[in-house]
Each structure stands twice: as C-alpha cells, then as structure tokens.
Short mmCIF file of C-alpha atoms in Angstrom, two decimals:
data_model
loop_
_atom_site.label_atom_id
_atom_site.label_comp_id
_atom_site.label_asym_id
_atom_site.label_seq_id
_atom_site.Cartn_x
_atom_site.Cartn_y
_atom_site.Cartn_z
CA MET U 1 -32.61 21.02 64.17
CA LYS U 2 -32.42 23.80 61.93
CA LYS U 3 -32.76 21.69 58.81
CA GLN U 4 -29.85 24.74 57.60
CA SER U 5 -27.25 24.16 60.31
CA ASN U 6 -24.35 22.91 59.86
CA LEU U 7 -25.30 20.02 62.25
CA TYR U 8 -28.36 18.84 59.82
CA ILE U 9 -25.93 19.16 56.66
CA PHE U 10 -22.76 17.24 58.04
CA LEU U 11 -25.30 14.63 59.46
CA TYR U 12 -27.89 14.66 56.60
CA SER U 13 -24.70 14.00 54.66
CA SER U 14 -23.60 10.76 56.14
CA VAL U 15 -26.12 9.30 55.89
CA MET U 16 -26.59 9.69 52.41
CA VAL U 17 -22.37 8.83 51.16
CA ILE U 18 -23.07 5.44 53.94
CA ILE U 19 -26.76 4.92 52.45
CA VAL U 20 -25.35 4.66 48.73
CA ALA U 21 -22.24 3.03 49.74
CA ALA U 22 -24.22 0.42 51.58
CA LEU U 23 -26.30 -0.24 47.92
CA LEU U 24 -22.46 -0.63 46.18
CA SER U 25 -21.31 -2.29 47.60
CA LEU U 26 -24.97 -4.54 47.48
CA ALA U 27 -25.43 -4.30 43.90
CA SER U 28 -21.67 -5.19 43.28
CA THR U 29 -21.57 -8.66 45.53
CA THR U 30 -25.15 -9.17 43.54
CA LEU U 31 -23.73 -8.86 40.05
CA LYS U 32 -20.56 -10.44 40.32
CA PRO U 33 -21.66 -14.25 39.59
CA PHE U 34 -22.84 -13.16 36.77
CA GLN U 35 -19.77 -11.07 35.45
CA GLN U 36 -17.80 -13.81 35.95
CA LYS U 37 -20.04 -16.08 34.19
CA ASN U 38 -19.62 -13.42 31.36
CA ILE U 39 -16.10 -12.92 31.10
CA GLU U 40 -15.96 -16.70 31.23
CA THR U 41 -18.15 -17.76 28.65
CA GLU U 42 -16.61 -14.86 26.59
CA LYS U 43 -12.67 -16.59 26.40
CA LYS U 44 -14.35 -19.57 25.81
CA LEU U 45 -16.21 -17.94 22.35
CA ASP U 46 -12.84 -16.95 21.43
CA ILE U 47 -10.88 -20.32 21.56
CA LEU U 48 -13.81 -21.50 20.02
CA LYS U 49 -13.38 -19.11 17.47
CA SER U 50 -10.11 -20.11 17.10
CA VAL U 51 -10.83 -23.11 15.54
CA GLY U 52 -13.62 -21.86 13.98
CA ARG U 53 -16.55 -23.33 15.59
CA ALA U 54 -19.55 -21.64 17.52
CA SER U 55 -20.45 -20.54 14.55
CA LYS U 56 -24.38 -20.28 15.54
CA VAL U 57 -23.56 -18.39 18.70
CA GLY U 58 -25.11 -15.32 17.31
CA SER U 59 -29.04 -17.22 16.67
CA ALA U 60 -28.08 -19.45 20.01
CA PRO U 61 -30.97 -19.70 23.04
CA ASN U 62 -28.78 -19.21 25.57
CA LYS U 63 -25.54 -18.37 25.03
CA HIS U 64 -24.24 -19.47 28.09
CA GLU U 65 -25.07 -22.59 27.43
CA TYR U 66 -24.40 -22.08 23.76
CA VAL U 67 -20.84 -22.26 23.69
CA GLY U 68 -20.12 -24.38 27.03
CA ASP U 69 -21.94 -27.63 25.21
CA GLU U 70 -19.69 -26.26 22.03
CA PHE U 71 -16.25 -25.90 24.32
CA ASN U 72 -17.16 -28.75 26.54
CA THR U 73 -17.19 -30.47 23.14
CA VAL U 74 -14.69 -30.16 21.29
CA ILE U 75 -11.88 -28.81 24.37
CA ILE U 76 -10.85 -32.72 24.54
CA GLU U 77 -7.48 -31.45 26.35
CA GLN U 78 -5.75 -28.52 28.76
CA LEU U 79 -2.42 -28.69 29.67
CA VAL U 80 0.16 -25.84 31.12
CA VAL U 81 3.13 -26.36 30.17
CA ASN U 82 6.92 -23.33 31.10
CA ARG U 83 9.21 -22.15 29.12
CA SER U 84 10.67 -25.50 28.76
CA GLY U 85 8.16 -27.81 27.14
CA ASP U 86 7.39 -29.61 30.76
CA GLY U 87 4.08 -29.63 31.93
CA VAL U 88 2.83 -28.22 34.91
CA GLU U 89 1.06 -29.87 37.65
CA GLY U 90 -2.12 -28.33 39.70
CA VAL U 91 -2.59 -25.17 38.15
CA ASP U 92 -6.09 -24.78 36.30
CA PRO U 93 -5.61 -23.77 32.22
CA PHE U 94 -8.60 -21.72 31.97
CA THR U 95 -7.37 -19.55 34.62
CA VAL U 96 -3.25 -18.73 34.17
CA ASP U 97 -3.82 -14.68 33.51
CA LEU U 98 -0.70 -14.36 31.05
CA LYS U 99 -0.24 -10.66 32.63
CA VAL U 100 0.46 -12.40 35.79
CA GLU U 101 2.70 -14.42 34.14
CA PHE U 102 4.60 -12.52 31.89
CA ALA U 103 5.78 -10.71 34.56
CA LYS U 104 7.30 -13.28 36.49
CA ALA U 105 11.16 -14.29 36.04
CA LYS U 106 10.89 -16.45 32.77
CA GLU U 107 11.66 -19.51 34.72
CA ASN U 108 8.38 -19.37 36.98
CA GLN U 109 5.85 -18.96 33.99
CA ASN U 110 3.14 -20.78 33.39
CA LEU U 111 1.54 -21.93 30.14
CA PRO U 112 -1.71 -23.02 28.74
CA VAL U 113 -2.58 -25.02 25.89
CA PHE U 114 -5.73 -26.49 24.37
CA VAL U 115 -6.46 -29.15 22.50
CA ALA U 116 -9.46 -29.89 20.12
CA LYS U 117 -10.57 -32.55 18.80
CA MET U 118 -12.34 -31.62 14.80
CA ASP U 119 -14.57 -33.44 13.42
CA ASP U 120 -12.44 -35.40 11.08
CA GLY U 121 -10.61 -36.20 14.40
CA SER U 122 -7.85 -33.89 13.81
CA LYS U 123 -6.24 -32.15 16.68
CA LYS U 124 -5.74 -28.47 16.73
CA TYR U 125 -3.34 -26.50 19.39
CA ILE U 126 -5.06 -23.56 20.89
CA LEU U 127 -2.28 -21.36 22.31
CA PRO U 128 -2.93 -17.54 23.92
CA LEU U 129 -1.39 -14.21 22.61
CA LEU U 130 -1.74 -10.71 25.13
CA GLY U 131 0.24 -7.48 23.61
CA ARG U 132 -0.73 -3.53 23.47
CA GLY U 133 -2.26 -1.94 20.44
CA LEU U 134 -2.38 1.73 20.26
CA TRP U 135 -4.53 2.60 22.92
CA GLY U 136 -4.15 -0.10 24.85
CA PRO U 137 -4.43 -4.28 25.26
CA ILE U 138 -5.00 -6.88 22.18
CA TRP U 139 -5.44 -10.25 22.19
CA GLY U 140 -6.30 -13.07 21.56
CA TYR U 141 -5.57 -16.72 19.95
CA ILE U 142 -4.14 -19.20 18.00
CA SER U 143 -4.37 -22.43 16.66
CA LEU U 144 -1.91 -25.04 15.22
CA ASN U 145 -2.37 -27.89 13.61
CA ASP U 146 -0.47 -31.40 14.67
CA ASP U 147 2.99 -30.37 13.14
CA TYR U 148 2.92 -27.31 15.87
CA ASN U 149 4.25 -25.53 12.96
CA THR U 150 0.65 -24.62 10.02
CA VAL U 151 -1.67 -22.09 11.68
CA TYR U 152 -5.25 -23.33 11.15
CA GLY U 153 -6.98 -20.33 12.91
CA ALA U 154 -6.49 -16.99 15.25
CA SER U 155 -9.11 -14.80 16.63
CA PHE U 156 -8.26 -11.23 18.00
CA ALA U 157 -9.36 -8.32 20.34
CA HIS U 158 -8.88 -5.61 21.17
CA LYS U 159 -10.47 -3.30 24.25
CA GLY U 160 -10.07 0.25 22.19
CA GLU U 161 -8.69 0.53 19.00
CA THR U 162 -9.87 2.87 16.34
CA PRO U 163 -13.13 1.48 15.02
CA GLY U 164 -12.05 1.13 11.16
CA LEU U 165 -8.67 1.36 11.28
CA GLY U 166 -7.27 -1.05 14.60
CA ALA U 167 -9.79 -2.56 15.56
CA GLU U 168 -10.33 -4.21 12.04
CA ILE U 169 -7.80 -7.16 13.46
CA ALA U 170 -11.29 -8.47 14.77
CA ASN U 171 -13.12 -8.21 11.56
CA VAL U 172 -13.39 -12.17 10.26
CA ASP U 173 -11.73 -11.15 6.76
CA PHE U 174 -9.09 -10.28 9.09
CA GLN U 175 -8.37 -13.10 10.84
CA ASN U 176 -8.64 -15.50 7.80
CA GLN U 177 -5.27 -14.28 6.17
CA PHE U 178 -3.62 -16.67 9.18
CA LYS U 179 -5.37 -19.59 7.64
CA GLY U 180 -2.20 -21.97 6.60
CA LYS U 181 0.38 -19.74 7.14
CA GLN U 182 3.77 -21.31 9.04
CA ILE U 183 5.43 -19.96 11.94
CA PHE U 184 8.73 -21.94 11.25
CA LYS U 185 11.11 -21.65 8.06
CA ASP U 186 13.66 -24.34 7.89
CA ASP U 187 13.44 -25.26 11.94
CA LYS U 188 13.80 -21.82 12.96
CA PHE U 189 11.05 -20.32 14.11
CA VAL U 190 10.32 -16.93 12.81
CA SER U 191 5.88 -15.72 13.62
CA VAL U 192 4.15 -14.33 11.02
CA SER U 193 5.10 -10.91 9.91
CA VAL U 194 1.92 -8.16 10.04
CA ILE U 195 3.52 -6.71 6.63
CA LYS U 196 2.49 -3.09 5.34
CA GLY U 197 1.33 -2.12 2.02
CA GLY U 198 0.35 -6.15 1.84
CA ALA U 199 2.14 -9.59 1.74
CA LYS U 200 3.11 -11.74 -1.81
CA PRO U 201 0.21 -13.76 -2.37
CA ASP U 202 3.09 -16.83 -1.84
CA ASN U 203 4.46 -15.79 1.18
CA PRO U 204 3.84 -17.95 3.48
CA TYR U 205 5.08 -16.65 7.06
CA GLY U 206 3.15 -12.93 6.44
CA VAL U 207 -0.32 -10.92 5.72
CA ASP U 208 -1.45 -7.22 5.16
CA ALA U 209 -1.77 -5.21 8.17
CA VAL U 210 -4.40 -3.99 8.51
CA SER U 211 -4.64 -0.65 6.50
CA GLY U 212 -4.25 2.93 8.27
CA GLY U 213 -3.69 0.55 11.18
CA THR U 214 0.05 0.23 11.59
CA ILE U 215 1.21 0.45 15.15
CA THR U 216 -1.65 -2.46 16.36
CA SER U 217 -1.13 -4.39 13.28
CA GLN U 218 2.51 -4.04 14.72
CA GLY U 219 1.76 -4.45 17.95
CA LEU U 220 -0.48 -7.50 16.64
CA GLU U 221 2.85 -8.76 14.87
CA ASP U 222 4.44 -8.25 18.01
CA MET U 223 2.19 -10.13 20.13
CA ILE U 224 2.27 -13.12 17.77
CA GLU U 225 5.72 -13.27 18.28
CA ASN U 226 6.39 -12.38 22.07
CA CYS U 227 3.30 -15.18 22.96
CA LEU U 228 4.52 -18.06 20.68
CA LYS U 229 8.55 -17.78 21.43
CA SER U 230 7.39 -18.75 24.74
CA TYR U 231 6.02 -22.33 23.82
CA GLN U 232 9.53 -23.29 21.14
CA GLU U 233 10.40 -26.14 23.44
CA PHE U 234 6.89 -27.08 24.20
CA PHE U 235 7.14 -27.53 19.91
CA LYS U 236 10.11 -29.15 19.89
CA LYS U 237 9.05 -31.73 22.47
CA SER U 238 5.73 -32.69 21.20
CA LYS U 239 7.82 -32.66 17.36
CA GLU U 240 10.13 -35.70 19.30
CA ILE U 241 7.28 -37.20 20.67
CA SER U 242 5.28 -37.60 17.36
CA HIS U 243 7.78 -38.81 14.94
CA GLU U 244 9.16 -41.98 17.92
CA ARG U 245 5.34 -42.37 17.79
CA GLU U 246 5.12 -42.60 13.92
CA ASP U 247 9.17 -44.80 14.08
#
C-alpha cells in the first residue's frame, strides 16, 4: 500500500480519530470524580461565606477537608420546602438545582434551606440565589437571622462579568453592605434594592450598586427579589411557629 494513497490516508485518519476519542473518554471518566469533588467543595464554601465562615480556606493544607469539616460543624440542618412553605421529604437539599426548579410550575418547585448554628448559639437560615448578570449567570447565598427578615450575610459569584465593574459583586466589601438590611417592611415583602448612585445611609432596604455595573447590579437585585419571594410562605409559617414557642 502506498503511503500517499487515499486508502492509507483514510485508514490512518480513522485510527487516529478512534484513539483520540478513546483517550478523551478515558480522561473524562477519570477526571469526573475530581471535578464533582471540586464543585461540591466550592458550593459548600459559598454557603459558608454567607455566614462569614471558612475564612482560613486560603491557608488550609487541604481545602476539601477544611471546607468539609467547617460545613459539617456549622450547618446543622438541611431541608427542602415548597412554595407553600411546607417541608418536602425524599429530596436531598444539597443537590437541588435552582435552574431546574425554576423551570417547573411553581407548585412543583423544591427550595433548599440550610440552617447554620453560630458560635453564640444563634441560628441563621441560608437560601440559594440564581439570576443573570450582563454576560451570564450570577448566583450566591443569602443568610437571614431567625426573625426571617434581617440579613446576616451574603455571598455572590459570577461566570463572566466584567472585571472592575460587574465582577465587583464578588467583592467582600460589596457583599458586606447587605448585613443588617431587611427584606420586609411593615410585614410586606420588599427585598433589598441595589441602588444606582448609592443608597442613603439610613435606608434599611437598599445598598449601593456597583459603579459602572448597572446591568449586573439590576440583575443582582432581580435575583434576590425573585428567589426570596419564593420563600415567603416558609418565612410566614416559620415566624408563626417561633411565636407559638415564645407563648
């Protein structure tokens, strides 16, 4: 067979395609467990950041172990509720995908709640967030005090917002603005506004928008409102239970 013949070229190309495909498949199968572990660790880290924990992750000898131990220590309960505020059995809260849930009819949506116990014994209720910025998805977690109204902390992340502009939502200084803000006004859900030009210092319902990141800021505001309003019945029923215990 002549090396330059069409048959040789065809056979050579076919063999190379098969070999490359096999190697890629092997690499994908081999790396998948490591990729899943990284995704799990990053998710736990984002949850912990919303309550100000895992601050030493950068110096930890083993990131996965550090985050896992911190998560197991701080997060004392994980649950799933529906839009009516009732608990849902048989669903793993950690694996709930908001993108999938928000594509469902409202009455079929599963909403995760992560309960953190702080060093002083107080409980914080951590809720996931998902929205869209200028260039792609944005997400995060927001934690509330046990009044289900006051924000304890927040963590936000993005896929491809502009560095120095919209990407600033991932900056700790921006996120710290949310501490102490309230999502209810006179028992009416109002969420937290992200205000272009800056919020007044005494405004308990607003924070400063990202300078030069108008669309990302608006996307963040919409994300918080759209996600938190899904939990309104959960907030209401949880408050009623708390009041009954106090009585």
